[in-house]
XYZ file of C-alpha atoms in Angstrom:
589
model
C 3.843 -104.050 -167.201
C 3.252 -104.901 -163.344
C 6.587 -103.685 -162.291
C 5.707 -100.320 -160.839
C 8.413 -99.757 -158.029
C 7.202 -96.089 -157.486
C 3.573 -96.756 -156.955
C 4.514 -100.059 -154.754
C 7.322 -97.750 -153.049
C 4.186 -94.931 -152.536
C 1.617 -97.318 -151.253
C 3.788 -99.373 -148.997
C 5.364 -96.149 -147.599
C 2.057 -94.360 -146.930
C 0.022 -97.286 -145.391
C 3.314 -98.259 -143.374
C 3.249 -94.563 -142.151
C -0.694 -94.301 -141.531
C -0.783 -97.293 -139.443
C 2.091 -96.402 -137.201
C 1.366 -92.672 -137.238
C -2.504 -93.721 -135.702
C -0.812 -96.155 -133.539
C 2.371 -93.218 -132.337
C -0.705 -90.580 -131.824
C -2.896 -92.769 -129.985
C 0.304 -94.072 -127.775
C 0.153 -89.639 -127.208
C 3.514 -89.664 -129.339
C 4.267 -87.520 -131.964
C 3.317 -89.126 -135.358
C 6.537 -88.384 -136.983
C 7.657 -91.413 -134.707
C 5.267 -93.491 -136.585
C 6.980 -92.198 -139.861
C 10.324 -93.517 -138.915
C 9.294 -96.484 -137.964
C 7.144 -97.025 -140.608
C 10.313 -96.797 -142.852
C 12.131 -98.665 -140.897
C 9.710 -101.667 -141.525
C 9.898 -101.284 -145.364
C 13.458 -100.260 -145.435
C 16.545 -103.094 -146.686
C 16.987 -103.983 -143.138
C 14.281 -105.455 -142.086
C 12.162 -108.854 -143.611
C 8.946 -108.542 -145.479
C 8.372 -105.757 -147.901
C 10.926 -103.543 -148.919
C 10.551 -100.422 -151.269
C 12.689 -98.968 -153.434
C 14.906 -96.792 -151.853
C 16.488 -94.649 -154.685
C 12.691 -93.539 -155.255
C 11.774 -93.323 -151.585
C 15.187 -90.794 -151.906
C 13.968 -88.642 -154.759
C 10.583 -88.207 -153.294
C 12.155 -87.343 -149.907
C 13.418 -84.439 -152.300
C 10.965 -83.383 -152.788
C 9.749 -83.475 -149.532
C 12.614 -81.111 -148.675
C 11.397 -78.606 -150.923
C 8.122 -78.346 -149.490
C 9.172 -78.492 -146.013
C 11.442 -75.753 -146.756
C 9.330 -73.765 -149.132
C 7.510 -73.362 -145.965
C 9.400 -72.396 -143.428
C 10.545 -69.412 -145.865
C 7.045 -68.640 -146.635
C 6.281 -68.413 -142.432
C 9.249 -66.680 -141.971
C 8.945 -63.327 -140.465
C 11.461 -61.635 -138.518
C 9.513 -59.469 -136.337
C 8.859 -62.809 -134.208
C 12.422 -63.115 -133.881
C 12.798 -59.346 -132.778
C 10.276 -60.048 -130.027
C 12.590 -62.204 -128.542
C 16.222 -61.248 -129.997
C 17.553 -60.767 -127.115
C 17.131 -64.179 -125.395
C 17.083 -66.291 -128.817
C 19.612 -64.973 -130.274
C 22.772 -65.394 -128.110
C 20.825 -68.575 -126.511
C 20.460 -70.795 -129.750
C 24.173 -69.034 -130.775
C 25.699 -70.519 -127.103
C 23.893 -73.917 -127.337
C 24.344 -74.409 -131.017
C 28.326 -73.623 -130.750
C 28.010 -75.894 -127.044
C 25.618 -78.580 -129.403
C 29.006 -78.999 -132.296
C 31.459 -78.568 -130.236
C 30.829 -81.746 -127.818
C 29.673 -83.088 -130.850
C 32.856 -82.864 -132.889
C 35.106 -83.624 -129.359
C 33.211 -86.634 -128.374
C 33.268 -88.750 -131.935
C 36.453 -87.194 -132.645
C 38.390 -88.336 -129.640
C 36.438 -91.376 -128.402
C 35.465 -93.381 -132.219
C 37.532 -92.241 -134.264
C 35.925 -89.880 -136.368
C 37.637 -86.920 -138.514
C 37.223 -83.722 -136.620
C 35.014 -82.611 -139.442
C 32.161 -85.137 -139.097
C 32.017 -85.080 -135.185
C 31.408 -81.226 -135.766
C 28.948 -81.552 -138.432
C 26.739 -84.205 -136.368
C 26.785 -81.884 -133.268
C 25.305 -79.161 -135.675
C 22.977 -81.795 -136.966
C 22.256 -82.721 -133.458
C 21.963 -78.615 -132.387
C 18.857 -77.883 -134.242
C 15.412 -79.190 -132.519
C 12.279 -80.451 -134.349
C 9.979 -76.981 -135.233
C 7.342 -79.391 -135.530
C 7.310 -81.771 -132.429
C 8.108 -78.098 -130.382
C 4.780 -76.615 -131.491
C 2.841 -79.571 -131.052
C 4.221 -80.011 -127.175
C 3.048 -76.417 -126.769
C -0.108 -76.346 -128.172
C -0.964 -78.981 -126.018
C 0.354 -77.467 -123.060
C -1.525 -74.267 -124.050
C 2.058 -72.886 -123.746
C 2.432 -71.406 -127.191
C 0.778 -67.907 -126.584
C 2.719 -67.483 -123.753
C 5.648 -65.399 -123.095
C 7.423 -68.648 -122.451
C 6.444 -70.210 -125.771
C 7.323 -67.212 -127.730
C 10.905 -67.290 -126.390
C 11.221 -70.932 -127.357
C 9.316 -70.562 -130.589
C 11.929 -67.601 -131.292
C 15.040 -69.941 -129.761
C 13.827 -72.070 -132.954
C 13.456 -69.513 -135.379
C 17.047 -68.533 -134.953
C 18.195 -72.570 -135.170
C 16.101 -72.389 -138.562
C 18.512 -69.579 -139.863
C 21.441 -71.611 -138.814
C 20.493 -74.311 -140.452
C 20.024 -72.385 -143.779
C 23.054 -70.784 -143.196
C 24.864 -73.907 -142.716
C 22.969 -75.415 -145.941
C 25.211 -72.722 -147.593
C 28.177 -74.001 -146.140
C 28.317 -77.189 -146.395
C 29.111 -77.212 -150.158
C 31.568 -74.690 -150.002
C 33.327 -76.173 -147.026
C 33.400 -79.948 -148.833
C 34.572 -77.909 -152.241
C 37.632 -76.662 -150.079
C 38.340 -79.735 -148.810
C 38.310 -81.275 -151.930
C 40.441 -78.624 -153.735
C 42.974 -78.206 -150.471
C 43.515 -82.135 -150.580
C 43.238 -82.254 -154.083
C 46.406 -79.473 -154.099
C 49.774 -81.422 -154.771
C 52.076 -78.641 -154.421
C 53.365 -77.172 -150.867
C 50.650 -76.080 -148.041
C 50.379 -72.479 -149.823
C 49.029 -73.470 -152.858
C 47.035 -76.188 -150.987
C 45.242 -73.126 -149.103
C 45.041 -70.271 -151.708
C 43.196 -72.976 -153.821
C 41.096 -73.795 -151.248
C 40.705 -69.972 -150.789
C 39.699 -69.837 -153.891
C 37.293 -72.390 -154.665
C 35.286 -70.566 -151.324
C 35.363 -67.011 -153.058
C 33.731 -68.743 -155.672
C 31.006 -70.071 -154.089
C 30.197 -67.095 -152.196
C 30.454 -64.923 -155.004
C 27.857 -67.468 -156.959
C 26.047 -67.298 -153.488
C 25.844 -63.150 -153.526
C 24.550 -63.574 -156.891
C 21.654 -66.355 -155.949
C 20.428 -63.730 -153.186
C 20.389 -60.711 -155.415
C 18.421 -62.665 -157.806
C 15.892 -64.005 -155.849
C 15.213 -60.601 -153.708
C 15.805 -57.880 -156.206
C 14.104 -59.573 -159.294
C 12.477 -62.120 -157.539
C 10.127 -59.879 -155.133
C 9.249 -57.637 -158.177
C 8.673 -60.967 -160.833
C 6.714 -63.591 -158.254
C 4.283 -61.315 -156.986
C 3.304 -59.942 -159.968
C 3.458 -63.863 -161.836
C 1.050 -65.032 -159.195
C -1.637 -62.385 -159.064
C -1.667 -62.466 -162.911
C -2.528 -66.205 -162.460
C -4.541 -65.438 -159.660
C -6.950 -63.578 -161.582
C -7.118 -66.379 -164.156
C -9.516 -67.475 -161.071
C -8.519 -71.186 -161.444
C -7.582 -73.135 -158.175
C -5.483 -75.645 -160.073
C -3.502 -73.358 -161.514
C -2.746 -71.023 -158.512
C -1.547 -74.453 -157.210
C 0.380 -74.942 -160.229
C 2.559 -71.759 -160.372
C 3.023 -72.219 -156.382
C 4.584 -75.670 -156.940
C 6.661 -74.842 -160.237
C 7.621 -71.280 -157.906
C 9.467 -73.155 -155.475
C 10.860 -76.362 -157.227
C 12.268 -74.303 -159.919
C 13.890 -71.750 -157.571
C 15.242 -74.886 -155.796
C 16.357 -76.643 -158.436
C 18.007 -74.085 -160.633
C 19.884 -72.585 -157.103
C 21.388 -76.530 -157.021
C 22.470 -76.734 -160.935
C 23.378 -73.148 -161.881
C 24.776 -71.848 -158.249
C 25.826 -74.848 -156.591
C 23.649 -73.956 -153.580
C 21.423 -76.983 -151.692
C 17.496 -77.796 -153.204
C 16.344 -76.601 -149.422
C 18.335 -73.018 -149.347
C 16.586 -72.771 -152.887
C 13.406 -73.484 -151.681
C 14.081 -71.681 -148.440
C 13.962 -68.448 -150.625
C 11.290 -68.861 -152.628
C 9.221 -69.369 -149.876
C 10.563 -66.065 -148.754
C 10.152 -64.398 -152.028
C 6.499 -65.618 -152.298
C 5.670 -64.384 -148.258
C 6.185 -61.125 -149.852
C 3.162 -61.407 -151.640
C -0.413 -60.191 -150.554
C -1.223 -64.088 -151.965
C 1.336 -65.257 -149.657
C -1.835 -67.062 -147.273
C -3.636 -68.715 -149.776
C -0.432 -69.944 -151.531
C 0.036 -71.335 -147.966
C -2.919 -73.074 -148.028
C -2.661 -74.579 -151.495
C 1.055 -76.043 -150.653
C -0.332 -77.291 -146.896
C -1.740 -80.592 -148.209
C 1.337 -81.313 -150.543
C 3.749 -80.683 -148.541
C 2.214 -82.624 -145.552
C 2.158 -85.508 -147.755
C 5.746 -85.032 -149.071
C 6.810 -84.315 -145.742
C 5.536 -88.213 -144.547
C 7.412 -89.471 -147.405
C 10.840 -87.552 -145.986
C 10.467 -89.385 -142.792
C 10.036 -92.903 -144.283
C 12.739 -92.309 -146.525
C 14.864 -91.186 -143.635
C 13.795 -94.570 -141.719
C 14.593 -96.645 -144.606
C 18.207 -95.697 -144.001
C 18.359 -97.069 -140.148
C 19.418 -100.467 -139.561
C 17.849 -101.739 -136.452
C 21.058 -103.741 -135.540
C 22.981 -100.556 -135.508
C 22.041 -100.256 -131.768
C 23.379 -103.391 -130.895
C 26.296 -103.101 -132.630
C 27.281 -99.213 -131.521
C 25.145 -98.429 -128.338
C 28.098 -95.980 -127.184
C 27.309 -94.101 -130.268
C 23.736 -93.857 -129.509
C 24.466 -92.997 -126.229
C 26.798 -90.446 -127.060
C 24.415 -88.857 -129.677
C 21.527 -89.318 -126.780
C 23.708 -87.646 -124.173
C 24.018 -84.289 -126.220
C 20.159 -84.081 -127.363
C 18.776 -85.108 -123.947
C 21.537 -83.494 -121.292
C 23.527 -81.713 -123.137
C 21.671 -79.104 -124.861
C 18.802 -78.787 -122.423
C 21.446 -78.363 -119.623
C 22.619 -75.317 -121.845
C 19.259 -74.024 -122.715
C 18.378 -73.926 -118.987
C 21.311 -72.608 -118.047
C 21.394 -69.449 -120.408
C 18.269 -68.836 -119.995
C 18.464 -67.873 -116.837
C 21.579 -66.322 -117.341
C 20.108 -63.699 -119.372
C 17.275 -62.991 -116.316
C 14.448 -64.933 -116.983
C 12.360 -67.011 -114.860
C 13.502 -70.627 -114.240
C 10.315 -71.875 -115.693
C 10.771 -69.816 -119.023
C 14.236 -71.866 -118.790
C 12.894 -75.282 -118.040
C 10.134 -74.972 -120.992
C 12.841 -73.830 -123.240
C 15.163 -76.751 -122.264
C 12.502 -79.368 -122.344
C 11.662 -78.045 -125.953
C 14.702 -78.563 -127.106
C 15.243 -82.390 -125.794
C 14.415 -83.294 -129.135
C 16.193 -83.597 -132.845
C 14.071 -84.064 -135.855
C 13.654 -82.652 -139.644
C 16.312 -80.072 -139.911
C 18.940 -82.420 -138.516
C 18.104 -84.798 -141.396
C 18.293 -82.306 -144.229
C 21.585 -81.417 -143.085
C 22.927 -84.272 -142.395
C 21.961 -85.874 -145.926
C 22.911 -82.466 -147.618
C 26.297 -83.385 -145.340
C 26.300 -87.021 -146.180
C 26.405 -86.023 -150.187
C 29.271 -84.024 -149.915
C 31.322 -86.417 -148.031
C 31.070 -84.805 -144.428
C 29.445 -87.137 -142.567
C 29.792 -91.292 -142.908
C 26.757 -93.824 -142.942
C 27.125 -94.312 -139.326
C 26.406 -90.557 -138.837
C 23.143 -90.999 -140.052
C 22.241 -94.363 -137.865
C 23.018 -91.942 -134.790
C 20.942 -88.941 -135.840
C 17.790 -91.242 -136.436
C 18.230 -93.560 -133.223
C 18.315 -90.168 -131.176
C 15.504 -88.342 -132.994
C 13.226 -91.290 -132.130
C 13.975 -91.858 -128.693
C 14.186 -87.960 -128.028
C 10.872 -87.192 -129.892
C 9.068 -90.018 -128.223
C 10.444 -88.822 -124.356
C 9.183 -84.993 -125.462
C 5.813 -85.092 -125.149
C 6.460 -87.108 -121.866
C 8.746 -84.817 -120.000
C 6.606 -81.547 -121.040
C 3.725 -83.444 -119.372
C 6.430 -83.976 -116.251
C 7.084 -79.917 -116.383
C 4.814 -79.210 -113.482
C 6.653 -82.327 -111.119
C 9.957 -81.035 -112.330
C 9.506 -77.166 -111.106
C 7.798 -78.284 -107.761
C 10.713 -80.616 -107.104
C 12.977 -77.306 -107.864
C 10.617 -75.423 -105.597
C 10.928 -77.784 -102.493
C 14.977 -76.844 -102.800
C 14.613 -72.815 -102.419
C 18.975 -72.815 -102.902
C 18.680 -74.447 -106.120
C 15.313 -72.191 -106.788
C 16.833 -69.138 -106.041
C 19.947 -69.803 -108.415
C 17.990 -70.660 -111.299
C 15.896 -67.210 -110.755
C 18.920 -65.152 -108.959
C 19.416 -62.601 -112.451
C 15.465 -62.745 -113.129
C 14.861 -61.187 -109.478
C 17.448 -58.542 -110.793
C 15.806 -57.923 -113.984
C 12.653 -57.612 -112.301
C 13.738 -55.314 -109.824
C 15.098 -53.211 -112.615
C 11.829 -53.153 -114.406
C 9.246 -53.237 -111.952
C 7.386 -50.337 -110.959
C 4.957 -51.285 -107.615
C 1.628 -49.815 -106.563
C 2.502 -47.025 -104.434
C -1.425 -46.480 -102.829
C -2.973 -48.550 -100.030
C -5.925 -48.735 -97.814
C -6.104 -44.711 -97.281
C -5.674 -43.909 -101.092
C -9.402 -45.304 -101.104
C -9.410 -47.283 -104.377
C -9.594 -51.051 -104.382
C -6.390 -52.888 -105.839
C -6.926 -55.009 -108.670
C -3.822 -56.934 -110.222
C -3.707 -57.766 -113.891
C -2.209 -60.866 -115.097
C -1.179 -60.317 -118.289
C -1.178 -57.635 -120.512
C -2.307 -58.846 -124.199
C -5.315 -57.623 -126.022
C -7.375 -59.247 -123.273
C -5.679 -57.868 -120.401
C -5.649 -54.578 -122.285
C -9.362 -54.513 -122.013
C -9.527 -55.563 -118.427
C -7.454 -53.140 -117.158
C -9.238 -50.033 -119.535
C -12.523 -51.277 -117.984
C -11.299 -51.486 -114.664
C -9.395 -48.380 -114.154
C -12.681 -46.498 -115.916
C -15.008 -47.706 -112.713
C -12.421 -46.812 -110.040
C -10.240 -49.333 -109.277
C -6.923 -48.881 -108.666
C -4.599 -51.744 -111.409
C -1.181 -53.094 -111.475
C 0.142 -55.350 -114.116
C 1.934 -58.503 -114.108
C 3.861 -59.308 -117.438
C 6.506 -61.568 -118.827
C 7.588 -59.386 -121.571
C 9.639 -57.219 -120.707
C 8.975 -54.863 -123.144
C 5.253 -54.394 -121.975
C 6.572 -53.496 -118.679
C 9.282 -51.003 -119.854
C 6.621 -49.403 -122.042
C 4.365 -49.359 -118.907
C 6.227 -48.158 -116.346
C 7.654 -45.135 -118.302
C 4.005 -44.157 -118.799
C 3.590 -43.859 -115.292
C 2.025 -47.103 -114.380
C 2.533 -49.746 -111.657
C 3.657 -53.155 -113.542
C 5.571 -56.009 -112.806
C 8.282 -58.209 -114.215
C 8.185 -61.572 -113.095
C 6.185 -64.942 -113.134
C 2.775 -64.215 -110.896
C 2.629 -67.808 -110.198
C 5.472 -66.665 -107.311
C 5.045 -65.732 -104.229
C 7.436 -62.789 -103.879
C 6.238 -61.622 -107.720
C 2.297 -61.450 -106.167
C 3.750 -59.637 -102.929
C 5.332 -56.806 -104.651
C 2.263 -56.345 -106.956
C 0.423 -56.099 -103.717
C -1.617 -58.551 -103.250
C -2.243 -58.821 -99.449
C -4.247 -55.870 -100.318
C -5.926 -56.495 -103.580
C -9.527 -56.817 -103.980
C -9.437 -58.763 -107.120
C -6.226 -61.114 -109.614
C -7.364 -61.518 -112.602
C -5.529 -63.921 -115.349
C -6.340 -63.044 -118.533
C -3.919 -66.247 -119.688
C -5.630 -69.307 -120.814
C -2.969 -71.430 -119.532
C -5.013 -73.650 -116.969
C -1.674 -75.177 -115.327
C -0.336 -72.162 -114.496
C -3.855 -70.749 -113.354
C -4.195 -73.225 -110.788
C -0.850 -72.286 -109.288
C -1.608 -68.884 -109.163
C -4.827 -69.498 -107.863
C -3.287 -71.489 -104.829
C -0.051 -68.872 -104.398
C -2.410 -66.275 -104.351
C -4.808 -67.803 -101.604
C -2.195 -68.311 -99.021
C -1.329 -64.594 -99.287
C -4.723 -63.246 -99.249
C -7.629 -65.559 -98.194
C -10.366 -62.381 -99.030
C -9.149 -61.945 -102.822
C -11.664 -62.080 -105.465
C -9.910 -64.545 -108.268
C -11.020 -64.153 -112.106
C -9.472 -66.619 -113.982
C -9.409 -66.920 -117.918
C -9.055 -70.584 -119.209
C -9.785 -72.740 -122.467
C -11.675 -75.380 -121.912
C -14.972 -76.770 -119.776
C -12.532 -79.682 -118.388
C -10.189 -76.719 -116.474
C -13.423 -75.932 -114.662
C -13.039 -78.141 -111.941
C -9.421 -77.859 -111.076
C -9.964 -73.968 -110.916
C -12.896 -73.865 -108.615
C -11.210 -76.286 -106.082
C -8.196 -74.371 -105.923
C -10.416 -71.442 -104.754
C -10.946 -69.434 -108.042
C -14.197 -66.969 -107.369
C -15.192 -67.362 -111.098
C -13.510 -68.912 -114.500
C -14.595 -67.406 -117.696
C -14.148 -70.281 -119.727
C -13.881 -69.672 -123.524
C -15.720 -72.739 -124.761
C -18.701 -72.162 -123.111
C -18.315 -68.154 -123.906
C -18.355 -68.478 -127.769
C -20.913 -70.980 -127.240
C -23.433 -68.732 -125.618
C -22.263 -65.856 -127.873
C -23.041 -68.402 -131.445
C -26.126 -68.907 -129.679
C -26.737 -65.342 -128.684
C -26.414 -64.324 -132.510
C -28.589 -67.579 -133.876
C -31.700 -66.155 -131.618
C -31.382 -62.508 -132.411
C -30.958 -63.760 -136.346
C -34.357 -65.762 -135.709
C -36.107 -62.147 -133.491
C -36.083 -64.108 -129.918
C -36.746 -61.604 -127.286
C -33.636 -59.775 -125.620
C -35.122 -60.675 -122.405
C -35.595 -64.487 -123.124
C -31.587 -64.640 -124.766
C -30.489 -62.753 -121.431
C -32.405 -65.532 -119.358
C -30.924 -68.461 -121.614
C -27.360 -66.838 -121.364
C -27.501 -66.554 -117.474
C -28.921 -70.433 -117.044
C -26.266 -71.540 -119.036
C -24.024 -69.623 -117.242
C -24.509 -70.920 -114.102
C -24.711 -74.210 -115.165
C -21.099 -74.124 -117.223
C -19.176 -71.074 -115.056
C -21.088 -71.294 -111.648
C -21.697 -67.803 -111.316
């Protein structure tokens, strides 16, 4: 009666995981580090408790589905169209650069059939969506143009990895039928031919399913429940939505439980429901998703880096030099600035829950051995833990690269061209009689700024990352710049030995106070506006020389405030007064 292996497997695995995930996040680590470990300490390897592991495995499952439900439900390809043409032949290049040192190194130097070596390096390809956006949140990197390329570089690894969840089972089916083939080499291949039209005939059928019918029959299911107006049941119809897709693509199609899932999320985005069925899965699948980890620790034996440390090196090599290496090195290839290519690289110094999927989707089919999996997990710790510490080492890295102006101007040799191409400078100066402001940034912020501006007088150029902004710009007519404003030669073209006022409308404090101090030693007299985040920038900004920092904390706080009085019939003039003595106070006007 006491023998309850899945509740002792659930409460061991979740405590294991809280403790080390505090102990990871206080550390400034990601807490999916915690997660491994924490299996790791219940796992068959190591004394004390163990749980069970064929449970811990079928709640990892389910795990899987979640996790996958969604990224389909997230999924949107205009993100990906923002920034197709970087993140597109990027993640193709380091993904093919990712398998192929993969298959040549464990191939050639342990032994490995050509076949596993590959399928590791595509494990070992696709980066950790999760620890990326965390890094760039942090770094208040992920509104940026830079973050958008690297959120896109990840958004294209995603679709390899479904597409390679496809192919996994057809390519172990042809193995199995071409070695399973006793007759000459022709009938050996025509079976194995065949068993792949198969598949992808089963495949084509999946797909027409779950878009045709699917996008007519799940929106309509889940507004029909949806107007039941019960929470527990919208919840309900989400969770049967996506395990039953998954499940029934794995027994009647022969596709994986994650491409399954992968589509119903998809099918489900469709729907005008699509956000709160979001929220209601959040909580489940975050749950689920700390059980995946554990499970996937409870698989690593400690003693496996003692006992193959060239492995672990060799699986370290590719995730920490490898790929980053060719990250940074298409990157600014295709013409963008070398530290768009250094945040992209960095961001993808890492491995995490992608790379397990497919390598335990691989492992069932044959494709990968044991040892395959000991590798993935040693390098997703170590890499995962070293992320968060070499984003913070970003700003040391690209001032070392400045100090060596050969090395700079290589990295940022086919962005000067690009931004030659596109770039469109002021053409006034003193005599045309209107002061010079420059723009940096051109979102809905900087869209404001430069209406307001150009209404009272001034004369505005615009300094943009996205290309596309500028292109747009400059066939309207308008001065606008391609290029990263924190450079010298990007601020001289815009003008700025003759600009009254820069103003960033970027909240990235980091790069702020680099502009801030570029811009000074061009143009002592220049009036700097500078948009950040946070009260704690405040500081940093002002002693760089920034005239004034709008800081949005202490904006929205005056502006809750502002509302709270006029709710309650304060006087205008006693709000104004309040506003202003808070202002100087917080902004130092």
């Amino acid at each position: 009666m006491h023998d309850l292996p899945l509740i002792t497997t659930v409460a061991g695995a979740f405590a294991a995981a809280w403790v080390l995930g505090i102990l990871t996040h206080r550390l400034g680590l990601s807490p999916i580090v915690g997660y491994l470990l924490a299996g790791v300490v219940i796992g068959p390897f190591t004394p004390g408790f163990v749980g069970d592991v064929g449970i811990a495995h079928q709640l990892a499952e389910v795990g899987v589905i979640l996790l996958m439900f969604g990224v389909g439900l997230h999924f949107h390809f205009h993100e990906l169209l923002a920034v197709r043409r970087v993140a597109v032949p990027g993640a193709v290049v380091q993904s093919l650069v990712a398998t192929a040192l993969g298959g040549a190194l464990f191939f050639t130097i342990f032994d490995w059939p050509l076949s596993a070596g590959l399928v590791l390096g595509m494990a070992m390809a696709v980066a950790s969506t999760v620890v990326l956006l965390r890094v760039l949140m942090d770094g208040g990197l992920l509104t940026t143009e830079h973050g958008r390329v690297a959120v896109g570089w990840l958004i294209v690894e995603d679709i390899f990895t479904v597409l390679l969840l496809v192919l996994v089972p057809v390519l172990a089916r042809a193995m199995g039928a071409g070695s399973g083939a006793g007759g000459a080499p022709e009938e050996a291949t025509a079976s194995a031919l065949t068993s792949i039209g198969w598949a992808v005939g089963k495949l084509a059928v999946l797909l027409a399913l779950v878009f045709l019918a699917g996008s007519r029959v799940v929106p309509w299911i889940l507004m029909r429940v949806a107007r039941l107006r019960s929470r527990e049941l919208f919840t309900l119809t989400v969770l049967v939505l996506s395990i039953a897709v998954a499940v029934g693509s794995a027994k009647v199609f022969g596709a994986s439980v994650a491409l399954g899932a992968f589509l119903a999320g998809m099918v489900v985005g469709q729907s005008p429901l699509s956000h709160q069925a979001a929220s209601d899965a959040l909580p489940m699948r975050d749950a689920f998703a700390v059980l995946f980890f554990v499970s996937v620790g409870m698989l690593f034996d400690p003693t496996f880096l003692v006992t193959n440390p060239g492995m672990v090196a060799a699986g370290l090599g590719i995730v920490l030099l490898a790929k980053p290496a060719a990250a940074l090195l298409i990157v600014a290839l295709l013409g963008y600035p070398a530290r768009t290519a250094l945040i992209v690289a960095v961001g993808l110094a890492q491995i995490g829950e992608f790379s397990f999927i497919l390598a335990e989707v691989s492992r069932e089919h044959g494709l990968i051995p044991e040892e395959g999996t000991h590798v993935l997990i040693a390098a997703a710790m170590v890499s995962i833990t070293l992320n968060p510490i070499l984003f913070k080492s970003l700003g040391g890295i690209e001032a070392w690269l400045r100090r060596r102006p050969r090395l700079w101007g290589l990295l940022n040799a086919r962005a000067d061209r690009r931004m030659r191409s596109l770039s469109v400078p002021p053409e006034g100066g003193p005599e045309s009689g209107k002061p010079l402001a420059i723009i940096v940034g051109y979102g809905p912020v900087g869209r404001a700024v430069d209406a307001v501006l150009r209404d009272t007088g001034l004369e505005t150029v615009i300094v943009d990352l996205n290309a596309e902004t500028v292109r747009g710009l400059t066939r309207q007519g308008r001065p606008a710049i391609y290029g990263d404003a924190t450079r010298a030669d990007i601020l001289e073209q815009a003008g700025i030995r003759r600009a009254a006022h820069l103003v960033l409308t970027l909240p990235d404090a980091e790069n702020a106070v680099q502009l801030v101090l570029a811009a000074r030693e061009l143009n002592a007299d220049v009036e700097i506006t500078i948009r950040a985040r946070y009260l704690q920038d405040r500081e940093a900004l002002h002693a760089a020389g920034a005239a004034t920092a709008v800081l949005e904390e202490a904006e929205v706080g005056i502006a809750l405030a502002t509302q709270v009085m006029r709710r309650r019939g304060v006087e205008e003039a006693t709000i104004e007064k309040m506003g202003r003595a808070l202002r100087q106070l917080w902004l130092r006007e």
